[in-house]
Every structure is written in C-alpha cells, then in structure tokens.
Amino acid sequence: MANGYSVFVGLVVIAAMCAGAWFFSPKGENNVLWRSSLILTFISCYLMWAITFLAQLHPLIEPRRSDLREKYLHH
C-alpha cells in the first residue's frame, strides 16, 4: 500500500532530473529552449502524478456498493 512519503520521494527524483536537465542539456544557441522544455515537462508530469496520487490517497467521496441487500447494510 502506498503512503504519503511517495510524493516526497517523487519530488526528490524530479529535482534530480531537473538538475540533470540543467547541466546536461545540449550546448548551443538553443540551450535555454532545451532547459526550459525539459524542466517544464518534468514539473508538469510530476504535478499531474502528485495530484492524481493524492486524490486517490484521500478521496473526497467514499464509494458505496449498490448490489447489497437491505438487511446487510450498516447505517
């Protein structure tokens, strides 16, 4: 079962990837374009993953089964 620490581990991995993109991006006239594109891609993917992960970790609405008979439902 996943826990809340996964978000922080993912953040460390993304930070390392952003640092790698900063230092190892191709040198030349498009250096800033490469850096910006890679870092924005990493951050966007991380944010999408983190929001989805946290939404599933603590859902706002609890799922309910509708195929149970009335006498087995606990109110």
JSON list of N, CA and C in Angstrom, two decimals:
[
{"chain": "A", "resi": 1, "resn": "MET", "atom": "N", "xyz": [0.84, -1.17, 0.00]},
{"chain": "A", "resi": 1, "resn": "MET", "atom": "CA", "xyz": [0.00, 0.00, 0.00]},
{"chain": "A", "resi": 1, "resn": "MET", "atom": "C", "xyz": [0.89, 1.24, 0.00]},
{"chain": "A", "resi": 2, "resn": "ALA", "atom": "N", "xyz": [0.54, 2.17, -0.83]},
{"chain": "A", "resi": 2, "resn": "ALA", "atom": "CA", "xyz": [1.33, 3.40, -0.93]},
{"chain": "A", "resi": 2, "resn": "ALA", "atom": "C", "xyz": [1.03, 4.31, 0.26]},
{"chain": "A", "resi": 3, "resn": "ASN", "atom": "N", "xyz": [1.99, 5.12, 0.59]},
{"chain": "A", "resi": 3, "resn": "ASN", "atom": "CA", "xyz": [1.79, 6.08, 1.68]},
{"chain": "A", "resi": 3, "resn": "ASN", "atom": "C", "xyz": [2.16, 7.48, 1.20]},
{"chain": "A", "resi": 4, "resn": "GLY", "atom": "N", "xyz": [2.02, 8.45, 2.07]},
{"chain": "A", "resi": 4, "resn": "GLY", "atom": "CA", "xyz": [2.26, 9.85, 1.71]},
{"chain": "A", "resi": 4, "resn": "GLY", "atom": "C", "xyz": [3.70, 10.19, 1.40]},
{"chain": "A", "resi": 5, "resn": "TYR", "atom": "N", "xyz": [4.63, 9.33, 1.79]},
{"chain": "A", "resi": 5, "resn": "TYR", "atom": "CA", "xyz": [6.05, 9.60, 1.52]},
{"chain": "A", "resi": 5, "resn": "TYR", "atom": "C", "xyz": [6.40, 9.49, 0.04]},
{"chain": "A", "resi": 6, "resn": "SER", "atom": "N", "xyz": [5.57, 8.81, -0.72]},
{"chain": "A", "resi": 6, "resn": "SER", "atom": "CA", "xyz": [5.83, 8.65, -2.15]},
{"chain": "A", "resi": 6, "resn": "SER", "atom": "C", "xyz": [5.90, 9.99, -2.87]},
{"chain": "A", "resi": 7, "resn": "VAL", "atom": "N", "xyz": [5.10, 10.95, -2.41]},
{"chain": "A", "resi": 7, "resn": "VAL", "atom": "CA", "xyz": [5.10, 12.27, -3.03]},
{"chain": "A", "resi": 7, "resn": "VAL", "atom": "C", "xyz": [6.45, 12.96, -2.84]},
{"chain": "A", "resi": 8, "resn": "PHE", "atom": "N", "xyz": [7.02, 12.81, -1.65]},
{"chain": "A", "resi": 8, "resn": "PHE", "atom": "CA", "xyz": [8.32, 13.44, -1.38]},
{"chain": "A", "resi": 8, "resn": "PHE", "atom": "C", "xyz": [9.46, 12.71, -2.10]},
{"chain": "A", "resi": 9, "resn": "VAL", "atom": "N", "xyz": [9.37, 11.41, -2.19]},
{"chain": "A", "resi": 9, "resn": "VAL", "atom": "CA", "xyz": [10.37, 10.65, -2.94]},
{"chain": "A", "resi": 9, "resn": "VAL", "atom": "C", "xyz": [10.32, 11.05, -4.41]},
{"chain": "A", "resi": 10, "resn": "GLY", "atom": "N", "xyz": [9.11, 11.18, -4.95]},
{"chain": "A", "resi": 10, "resn": "GLY", "atom": "CA", "xyz": [8.95, 11.63, -6.32]},
{"chain": "A", "resi": 10, "resn": "GLY", "atom": "C", "xyz": [9.50, 13.03, -6.54]},
{"chain": "A", "resi": 11, "resn": "LEU", "atom": "N", "xyz": [9.31, 13.88, -5.55]},
{"chain": "A", "resi": 11, "resn": "LEU", "atom": "CA", "xyz": [9.84, 15.25, -5.64]},
{"chain": "A", "resi": 11, "resn": "LEU", "atom": "C", "xyz": [11.36, 15.26, -5.70]},
{"chain": "A", "resi": 12, "resn": "VAL", "atom": "N", "xyz": [12.00, 14.41, -4.92]},
{"chain": "A", "resi": 12, "resn": "VAL", "atom": "CA", "xyz": [13.47, 14.32, -4.94]},
{"chain": "A", "resi": 12, "resn": "VAL", "atom": "C", "xyz": [13.94, 13.80, -6.30]},
{"chain": "A", "resi": 13, "resn": "VAL", "atom": "N", "xyz": [13.25, 12.81, -6.83]},
{"chain": "A", "resi": 13, "resn": "VAL", "atom": "CA", "xyz": [13.62, 12.26, -8.15]},
{"chain": "A", "resi": 13, "resn": "VAL", "atom": "C", "xyz": [13.46, 13.33, -9.23]},
{"chain": "A", "resi": 14, "resn": "ILE", "atom": "N", "xyz": [12.36, 14.05, -9.19]},
{"chain": "A", "resi": 14, "resn": "ILE", "atom": "CA", "xyz": [12.13, 15.11, -10.18]},
{"chain": "A", "resi": 14, "resn": "ILE", "atom": "C", "xyz": [13.15, 16.23, -10.05]},
{"chain": "A", "resi": 15, "resn": "ALA", "atom": "N", "xyz": [13.51, 16.59, -8.82]},
{"chain": "A", "resi": 15, "resn": "ALA", "atom": "CA", "xyz": [14.53, 17.63, -8.61]},
{"chain": "A", "resi": 15, "resn": "ALA", "atom": "C", "xyz": [15.87, 17.18, -9.20]},
{"chain": "A", "resi": 16, "resn": "ALA", "atom": "N", "xyz": [16.20, 15.89, -9.02]},
{"chain": "A", "resi": 16, "resn": "ALA", "atom": "CA", "xyz": [17.44, 15.37, -9.60]},
{"chain": "A", "resi": 16, "resn": "ALA", "atom": "C", "xyz": [17.38, 15.39, -11.12]},
{"chain": "A", "resi": 17, "resn": "MET", "atom": "N", "xyz": [16.23, 15.06, -11.68]},
{"chain": "A", "resi": 17, "resn": "MET", "atom": "CA", "xyz": [16.09, 15.09, -13.14]},
{"chain": "A", "resi": 17, "resn": "MET", "atom": "C", "xyz": [16.17, 16.52, -13.67]},
{"chain": "A", "resi": 18, "resn": "CYS", "atom": "N", "xyz": [15.60, 17.47, -12.95]},
{"chain": "A", "resi": 18, "resn": "CYS", "atom": "CA", "xyz": [15.69, 18.88, -13.36]},
{"chain": "A", "resi": 18, "resn": "CYS", "atom": "C", "xyz": [17.13, 19.37, -13.30]},
{"chain": "A", "resi": 19, "resn": "ALA", "atom": "N", "xyz": [17.85, 18.98, -12.25]},
{"chain": "A", "resi": 19, "resn": "ALA", "atom": "CA", "xyz": [19.26, 19.37, -12.16]},
{"chain": "A", "resi": 19, "resn": "ALA", "atom": "C", "xyz": [20.07, 18.74, -13.29]},
{"chain": "A", "resi": 20, "resn": "GLY", "atom": "N", "xyz": [19.77, 17.49, -13.61]},
{"chain": "A", "resi": 20, "resn": "GLY", "atom": "CA", "xyz": [20.44, 16.83, -14.74]},
{"chain": "A", "resi": 20, "resn": "GLY", "atom": "C", "xyz": [20.12, 17.52, -16.06]},
{"chain": "A", "resi": 21, "resn": "ALA", "atom": "N", "xyz": [18.87, 17.93, -16.23]},
{"chain": "A", "resi": 21, "resn": "ALA", "atom": "CA", "xyz": [18.49, 18.64, -17.45]},
{"chain": "A", "resi": 21, "resn": "ALA", "atom": "C", "xyz": [19.19, 19.99, -17.54]},
{"chain": "A", "resi": 22, "resn": "TRP", "atom": "N", "xyz": [19.41, 20.63, -16.39]},
{"chain": "A", "resi": 22, "resn": "TRP", "atom": "CA", "xyz": [20.08, 21.93, -16.37]},
{"chain": "A", "resi": 22, "resn": "TRP", "atom": "C", "xyz": [21.54, 21.81, -16.80]},
{"chain": "A", "resi": 23, "resn": "PHE", "atom": "N", "xyz": [22.23, 20.79, -16.26]},
{"chain": "A", "resi": 23, "resn": "PHE", "atom": "CA", "xyz": [23.67, 20.67, -16.53]},
{"chain": "A", "resi": 23, "resn": "PHE", "atom": "C", "xyz": [23.99, 19.90, -17.80]},
{"chain": "A", "resi": 24, "resn": "PHE", "atom": "N", "xyz": [23.14, 18.97, -18.20]},
{"chain": "A", "resi": 24, "resn": "PHE", "atom": "CA", "xyz": [23.46, 18.11, -19.35]},
{"chain": "A", "resi": 24, "resn": "PHE", "atom": "C", "xyz": [22.66, 18.44, -20.60]},
{"chain": "A", "resi": 25, "resn": "SER", "atom": "N", "xyz": [21.98, 19.56, -20.62]},
{"chain": "A", "resi": 25, "resn": "SER", "atom": "CA", "xyz": [21.25, 19.94, -21.84]},
{"chain": "A", "resi": 25, "resn": "SER", "atom": "C", "xyz": [22.26, 20.28, -22.94]},
{"chain": "A", "resi": 26, "resn": "PRO", "atom": "N", "xyz": [21.89, 20.06, -24.19]},
{"chain": "A", "resi": 26, "resn": "PRO", "atom": "CA", "xyz": [22.83, 20.33, -25.29]},
{"chain": "A", "resi": 26, "resn": "PRO", "atom": "C", "xyz": [23.24, 21.80, -25.32]},
{"chain": "A", "resi": 27, "resn": "LYS", "atom": "N", "xyz": [24.50, 22.01, -25.51]},
{"chain": "A", "resi": 27, "resn": "LYS", "atom": "CA", "xyz": [25.02, 23.38, -25.57]},
{"chain": "A", "resi": 27, "resn": "LYS", "atom": "C", "xyz": [24.83, 23.92, -26.98]},
{"chain": "A", "resi": 28, "resn": "GLY", "atom": "N", "xyz": [24.65, 25.21, -27.06]},
{"chain": "A", "resi": 28, "resn": "GLY", "atom": "CA", "xyz": [24.46, 25.83, -28.37]},
{"chain": "A", "resi": 28, "resn": "GLY", "atom": "C", "xyz": [23.47, 26.98, -28.27]},
{"chain": "A", "resi": 29, "resn": "GLU", "atom": "N", "xyz": [22.96, 27.36, -29.42]},
{"chain": "A", "resi": 29, "resn": "GLU", "atom": "CA", "xyz": [22.07, 28.52, -29.45]},
{"chain": "A", "resi": 29, "resn": "GLU", "atom": "C", "xyz": [20.68, 28.20, -28.87]},
{"chain": "A", "resi": 30, "resn": "ASN", "atom": "N", "xyz": [20.31, 26.92, -28.81]},
{"chain": "A", "resi": 30, "resn": "ASN", "atom": "CA", "xyz": [19.01, 26.54, -28.26]},
{"chain": "A", "resi": 30, "resn": "ASN", "atom": "C", "xyz": [19.11, 25.99, -26.84]},
{"chain": "A", "resi": 31, "resn": "ASN", "atom": "N", "xyz": [20.14, 26.36, -26.13]},
{"chain": "A", "resi": 31, "resn": "ASN", "atom": "CA", "xyz": [20.38, 25.84, -24.78]},
{"chain": "A", "resi": 31, "resn": "ASN", "atom": "C", "xyz": [19.23, 26.20, -23.83]},
{"chain": "A", "resi": 32, "resn": "VAL", "atom": "N", "xyz": [18.79, 27.43, -23.86]},
{"chain": "A", "resi": 32, "resn": "VAL", "atom": "CA", "xyz": [17.71, 27.87, -22.98]},
{"chain": "A", "resi": 32, "resn": "VAL", "atom": "C", "xyz": [16.41, 27.17, -23.34]},
{"chain": "A", "resi": 33, "resn": "LEU", "atom": "N", "xyz": [16.16, 26.98, -24.61]},
{"chain": "A", "resi": 33, "resn": "LEU", "atom": "CA", "xyz": [14.94, 26.30, -25.05]},
{"chain": "A", "resi": 33, "resn": "LEU", "atom": "C", "xyz": [14.93, 24.85, -24.56]},
{"chain": "A", "resi": 34, "resn": "TRP", "atom": "N", "xyz": [16.04, 24.15, -24.68]},
{"chain": "A", "resi": 34, "resn": "TRP", "atom": "CA", "xyz": [16.15, 22.76, -24.20]},
{"chain": "A", "resi": 34, "resn": "TRP", "atom": "C", "xyz": [15.92, 22.70, -22.69]},
{"chain": "A", "resi": 35, "resn": "ARG", "atom": "N", "xyz": [16.61, 23.56, -21.95]},
{"chain": "A", "resi": 35, "resn": "ARG", "atom": "CA", "xyz": [16.47, 23.56, -20.49]},
{"chain": "A", "resi": 35, "resn": "ARG", "atom": "C", "xyz": [15.03, 23.81, -20.08]},
{"chain": "A", "resi": 36, "resn": "SER", "atom": "N", "xyz": [14.45, 24.85, -20.63]},
{"chain": "A", "resi": 36, "resn": "SER", "atom": "CA", "xyz": [13.08, 25.22, -20.26]},
{"chain": "A", "resi": 36, "resn": "SER", "atom": "C", "xyz": [12.11, 24.11, -20.61]},
{"chain": "A", "resi": 37, "resn": "SER", "atom": "N", "xyz": [12.25, 23.53, -21.78]},
{"chain": "A", "resi": 37, "resn": "SER", "atom": "CA", "xyz": [11.33, 22.47, -22.20]},
{"chain": "A", "resi": 37, "resn": "SER", "atom": "C", "xyz": [11.43, 21.25, -21.31]},
{"chain": "A", "resi": 38, "resn": "LEU", "atom": "N", "xyz": [12.64, 20.82, -21.00]},
{"chain": "A", "resi": 38, "resn": "LEU", "atom": "CA", "xyz": [12.81, 19.63, -20.17]},
{"chain": "A", "resi": 38, "resn": "LEU", "atom": "C", "xyz": [12.33, 19.86, -18.74]},
{"chain": "A", "resi": 39, "resn": "ILE", "atom": "N", "xyz": [12.69, 20.98, -18.16]},
{"chain": "A", "resi": 39, "resn": "ILE", "atom": "CA", "xyz": [12.31, 21.25, -16.78]},
{"chain": "A", "resi": 39, "resn": "ILE", "atom": "C", "xyz": [10.80, 21.43, -16.66]},
{"chain": "A", "resi": 40, "resn": "LEU", "atom": "N", "xyz": [10.18, 22.15, -17.58]},
{"chain": "A", "resi": 40, "resn": "LEU", "atom": "CA", "xyz": [8.73, 22.31, -17.55]},
{"chain": "A", "resi": 40, "resn": "LEU", "atom": "C", "xyz": [8.00, 20.99, -17.77]},
{"chain": "A", "resi": 41, "resn": "THR", "atom": "N", "xyz": [8.55, 20.13, -18.61]},
{"chain": "A", "resi": 41, "resn": "THR", "atom": "CA", "xyz": [7.96, 18.81, -18.82]},
{"chain": "A", "resi": 41, "resn": "THR", "atom": "C", "xyz": [8.02, 17.97, -17.56]},
{"chain": "A", "resi": 42, "resn": "PHE", "atom": "N", "xyz": [9.17, 17.95, -16.90]},
{"chain": "A", "resi": 42, "resn": "PHE", "atom": "CA", "xyz": [9.32, 17.17, -15.67]},
{"chain": "A", "resi": 42, "resn": "PHE", "atom": "C", "xyz": [8.37, 17.67, -14.58]},
{"chain": "A", "resi": 43, "resn": "ILE", "atom": "N", "xyz": [8.31, 18.97, -14.42]},
{"chain": "A", "resi": 43, "resn": "ILE", "atom": "CA", "xyz": [7.46, 19.54, -13.37]},
{"chain": "A", "resi": 43, "resn": "ILE", "atom": "C", "xyz": [5.99, 19.31, -13.67]},
{"chain": "A", "resi": 44, "resn": "SER", "atom": "N", "xyz": [5.59, 19.45, -14.93]},
{"chain": "A", "resi": 44, "resn": "SER", "atom": "CA", "xyz": [4.19, 19.23, -15.29]},
{"chain": "A", "resi": 44, "resn": "SER", "atom": "C", "xyz": [3.78, 17.78, -15.07]},
{"chain": "A", "resi": 45, "resn": "CYS", "atom": "N", "xyz": [4.63, 16.86, -15.47]},
{"chain": "A", "resi": 45, "resn": "CYS", "atom": "CA", "xyz": [4.32, 15.44, -15.25]},
{"chain": "A", "resi": 45, "resn": "CYS", "atom": "C", "xyz": [4.26, 15.11, -13.77]},
{"chain": "A", "resi": 46, "resn": "TYR", "atom": "N", "xyz": [5.17, 15.67, -12.99]},
{"chain": "A", "resi": 46, "resn": "TYR", "atom": "CA", "xyz": [5.16, 15.43, -11.55]},
{"chain": "A", "resi": 46, "resn": "TYR", "atom": "C", "xyz": [3.88, 15.97, -10.91]},
{"chain": "A", "resi": 47, "resn": "LEU", "atom": "N", "xyz": [3.49, 17.18, -11.27]},
{"chain": "A", "resi": 47, "resn": "LEU", "atom": "CA", "xyz": [2.28, 17.77, -10.69]},
{"chain": "A", "resi": 47, "resn": "LEU", "atom": "C", "xyz": [1.05, 16.95, -11.04]},
{"chain": "A", "resi": 48, "resn": "MET", "atom": "N", "xyz": [0.96, 16.49, -12.28]},
{"chain": "A", "resi": 48, "resn": "MET", "atom": "CA", "xyz": [-0.18, 15.67, -12.68]},
{"chain": "A", "resi": 48, "resn": "MET", "atom": "C", "xyz": [-0.21, 14.36, -11.89]},
{"chain": "A", "resi": 49, "resn": "TRP", "atom": "N", "xyz": [0.95, 13.73, -11.75]},
{"chain": "A", "resi": 49, "resn": "TRP", "atom": "CA", "xyz": [1.03, 12.48, -10.99]},
{"chain": "A", "resi": 49, "resn": "TRP", "atom": "C", "xyz": [0.69, 12.73, -9.52]},
{"chain": "A", "resi": 50, "resn": "ALA", "atom": "N", "xyz": [1.24, 13.78, -8.92]},
{"chain": "A", "resi": 50, "resn": "ALA", "atom": "CA", "xyz": [1.03, 14.05, -7.50]},
{"chain": "A", "resi": 50, "resn": "ALA", "atom": "C", "xyz": [-0.44, 14.35, -7.20]},
{"chain": "A", "resi": 51, "resn": "ILE", "atom": "N", "xyz": [-1.09, 15.14, -8.04]},
{"chain": "A", "resi": 51, "resn": "ILE", "atom": "CA", "xyz": [-2.49, 15.46, -7.83]},
{"chain": "A", "resi": 51, "resn": "ILE", "atom": "C", "xyz": [-3.35, 14.21, -7.93]},
{"chain": "A", "resi": 52, "resn": "THR", "atom": "N", "xyz": [-3.08, 13.37, -8.94]},
{"chain": "A", "resi": 52, "resn": "THR", "atom": "CA", "xyz": [-3.83, 12.13, -9.10]},
{"chain": "A", "resi": 52, "resn": "THR", "atom": "C", "xyz": [-3.58, 11.19, -7.94]},
{"chain": "A", "resi": 53, "resn": "PHE", "atom": "N", "xyz": [-2.33, 11.06, -7.51]},
{"chain": "A", "resi": 53, "resn": "PHE", "atom": "CA", "xyz": [-1.98, 10.18, -6.41]},
{"chain": "A", "resi": 53, "resn": "PHE", "atom": "C", "xyz": [-2.64, 10.62, -5.11]},
{"chain": "A", "resi": 54, "resn": "LEU", "atom": "N", "xyz": [-2.58, 11.91, -4.81]},
{"chain": "A", "resi": 54, "resn": "LEU", "atom": "CA", "xyz": [-3.17, 12.42, -3.57]},
{"chain": "A", "resi": 54, "resn": "LEU", "atom": "C", "xyz": [-4.69, 12.35, -3.59]},
{"chain": "A", "resi": 55, "resn": "ALA", "atom": "N", "xyz": [-5.29, 12.51, -4.76]},
{"chain": "A", "resi": 55, "resn": "ALA", "atom": "CA", "xyz": [-6.74, 12.39, -4.86]},
{"chain": "A", "resi": 55, "resn": "ALA", "atom": "C", "xyz": [-7.19, 10.96, -4.57]},
{"chain": "A", "resi": 56, "resn": "GLN", "atom": "N", "xyz": [-6.37, 9.98, -4.94]},
{"chain": "A", "resi": 56, "resn": "GLN", "atom": "CA", "xyz": [-6.71, 8.59, -4.67]},
{"chain": "A", "resi": 56, "resn": "GLN", "atom": "C", "xyz": [-6.32, 8.19, -3.26]},
{"chain": "A", "resi": 57, "resn": "LEU", "atom": "N", "xyz": [-5.36, 8.87, -2.67]},
{"chain": "A", "resi": 57, "resn": "LEU", "atom": "CA", "xyz": [-4.92, 8.54, -1.32]},
{"chain": "A", "resi": 57, "resn": "LEU", "atom": "C", "xyz": [-5.97, 8.95, -0.28]},
{"chain": "A", "resi": 58, "resn": "HIS", "atom": "N", "xyz": [-6.57, 10.12, -0.49]},
{"chain": "A", "resi": 58, "resn": "HIS", "atom": "CA", "xyz": [-7.62, 10.62, 0.41]},
{"chain": "A", "resi": 58, "resn": "HIS", "atom": "C", "xyz": [-8.81, 11.08, -0.42]},
{"chain": "A", "resi": 59, "resn": "PRO", "atom": "N", "xyz": [-9.67, 10.14, -0.83]},
{"chain": "A", "resi": 59, "resn": "PRO", "atom": "CA", "xyz": [-10.80, 10.54, -1.69]},
{"chain": "A", "resi": 59, "resn": "PRO", "atom": "C", "xyz": [-11.83, 11.38, -0.93]},
{"chain": "A", "resi": 60, "resn": "LEU", "atom": "N", "xyz": [-12.48, 12.29, -1.64]},
{"chain": "A", "resi": 60, "resn": "LEU", "atom": "CA", "xyz": [-13.50, 13.14, -1.04]},
{"chain": "A", "resi": 60, "resn": "LEU", "atom": "C", "xyz": [-14.82, 12.40, -0.88]},
{"chain": "A", "resi": 61, "resn": "ILE", "atom": "N", "xyz": [-15.12, 11.50, -1.80]},
{"chain": "A", "resi": 61, "resn": "ILE", "atom": "CA", "xyz": [-16.37, 10.75, -1.80]},
{"chain": "A", "resi": 61, "resn": "ILE", "atom": "C", "xyz": [-16.04, 9.28, -1.58]},
{"chain": "A", "resi": 62, "resn": "GLU", "atom": "N", "xyz": [-16.72, 8.67, -0.63]},
{"chain": "A", "resi": 62, "resn": "GLU", "atom": "CA", "xyz": [-16.50, 7.25, -0.34]},
{"chain": "A", "resi": 62, "resn": "GLU", "atom": "C", "xyz": [-17.35, 6.40, -1.28]},
{"chain": "A", "resi": 63, "resn": "PRO", "atom": "N", "xyz": [-16.75, 5.42, -1.95]},
{"chain": "A", "resi": 63, "resn": "PRO", "atom": "CA", "xyz": [-17.55, 4.58, -2.85]},
{"chain": "A", "resi": 63, "resn": "PRO", "atom": "C", "xyz": [-18.54, 3.72, -2.06]},
{"chain": "A", "resi": 64, "resn": "ARG", "atom": "N", "xyz": [-19.71, 3.50, -2.63]},
{"chain": "A", "resi": 64, "resn": "ARG", "atom": "CA", "xyz": [-20.74, 2.70, -1.99]},
{"chain": "A", "resi": 64, "resn": "ARG", "atom": "C", "xyz": [-21.21, 1.61, -2.95]},
{"chain": "A", "resi": 65, "resn": "ARG", "atom": "N", "xyz": [-21.44, 0.44, -2.41]},
{"chain": "A", "resi": 65, "resn": "ARG", "atom": "CA", "xyz": [-21.94, -0.67, -3.23]},
{"chain": "A", "resi": 65, "resn": "ARG", "atom": "C", "xyz": [-23.46, -0.59, -3.30]},
{"chain": "A", "resi": 66, "resn": "SER", "atom": "N", "xyz": [-23.99, -0.80, -4.48]},
{"chain": "A", "resi": 66, "resn": "SER", "atom": "CA", "xyz": [-25.44, -0.74, -4.64]},
{"chain": "A", "resi": 66, "resn": "SER", "atom": "C", "xyz": [-26.05, -2.13, -4.80]},
{"chain": "A", "resi": 67, "resn": "ASP", "atom": "N", "xyz": [-25.23, -3.18, -4.84]},
{"chain": "A", "resi": 67, "resn": "ASP", "atom": "CA", "xyz": [-25.76, -4.51, -5.07]},
{"chain": "A", "resi": 67, "resn": "ASP", "atom": "C", "xyz": [-25.98, -5.30, -3.77]},
{"chain": "A", "resi": 68, "resn": "LEU", "atom": "N", "xyz": [-25.92, -4.66, -2.60]},
{"chain": "A", "resi": 68, "resn": "LEU", "atom": "CA", "xyz": [-26.14, -5.32, -1.33]},
{"chain": "A", "resi": 68, "resn": "LEU", "atom": "C", "xyz": [-27.63, -5.27, -0.94]},
{"chain": "A", "resi": 69, "resn": "ARG", "atom": "N", "xyz": [-28.09, -6.31, -0.28]},
{"chain": "A", "resi": 69, "resn": "ARG", "atom": "CA", "xyz": [-29.47, -6.31, 0.20]},
{"chain": "A", "resi": 69, "resn": "ARG", "atom": "C", "xyz": [-29.59, -5.44, 1.43]},
{"chain": "A", "resi": 70, "resn": "GLU", "atom": "N", "xyz": [-30.78, -4.96, 1.68]},
{"chain": "A", "resi": 70, "resn": "GLU", "atom": "CA", "xyz": [-31.03, -4.01, 2.76]},
{"chain": "A", "resi": 70, "resn": "GLU", "atom": "C", "xyz": [-30.62, -4.52, 4.14]},
{"chain": "A", "resi": 71, "resn": "LYS", "atom": "N", "xyz": [-30.83, -5.81, 4.41]},
{"chain": "A", "resi": 71, "resn": "LYS", "atom": "CA", "xyz": [-30.52, -6.30, 5.75]},
{"chain": "A", "resi": 71, "resn": "LYS", "atom": "C", "xyz": [-29.03, -6.39, 6.04]},
{"chain": "A", "resi": 72, "resn": "TYR", "atom": "N", "xyz": [-28.19, -6.33, 5.00]},
{"chain": "A", "resi": 72, "resn": "TYR", "atom": "CA", "xyz": [-26.74, -6.38, 5.19]},
{"chain": "A", "resi": 72, "resn": "TYR", "atom": "C", "xyz": [-26.09, -4.99, 5.22]},
{"chain": "A", "resi": 73, "resn": "LEU", "atom": "N", "xyz": [-26.85, -3.96, 4.97]},
{"chain": "A", "resi": 73, "resn": "LEU", "atom": "CA", "xyz": [-26.30, -2.61, 5.01]},
{"chain": "A", "resi": 73, "resn": "LEU", "atom": "C", "xyz": [-26.16, -2.14, 6.44]},
{"chain": "A", "resi": 74, "resn": "HIS", "atom": "N", "xyz": [-25.07, -1.51, 6.76]},
{"chain": "A", "resi": 74, "resn": "HIS", "atom": "CA", "xyz": [-24.83, -0.96, 8.10]},
{"chain": "A", "resi": 74, "resn": "HIS", "atom": "C", "xyz": [-24.99, 0.55, 8.02]},
{"chain": "A", "resi": 75, "resn": "HIS", "atom": "N", "xyz": [-25.92, 1.07, 8.76]},
{"chain": "A", "resi": 75, "resn": "HIS", "atom": "CA", "xyz": [-26.19, 2.51, 8.70]},
{"chain": "A", "resi": 75, "resn": "HIS", "atom": "C", "xyz": [-25.48, 3.22, 9.79]}
]
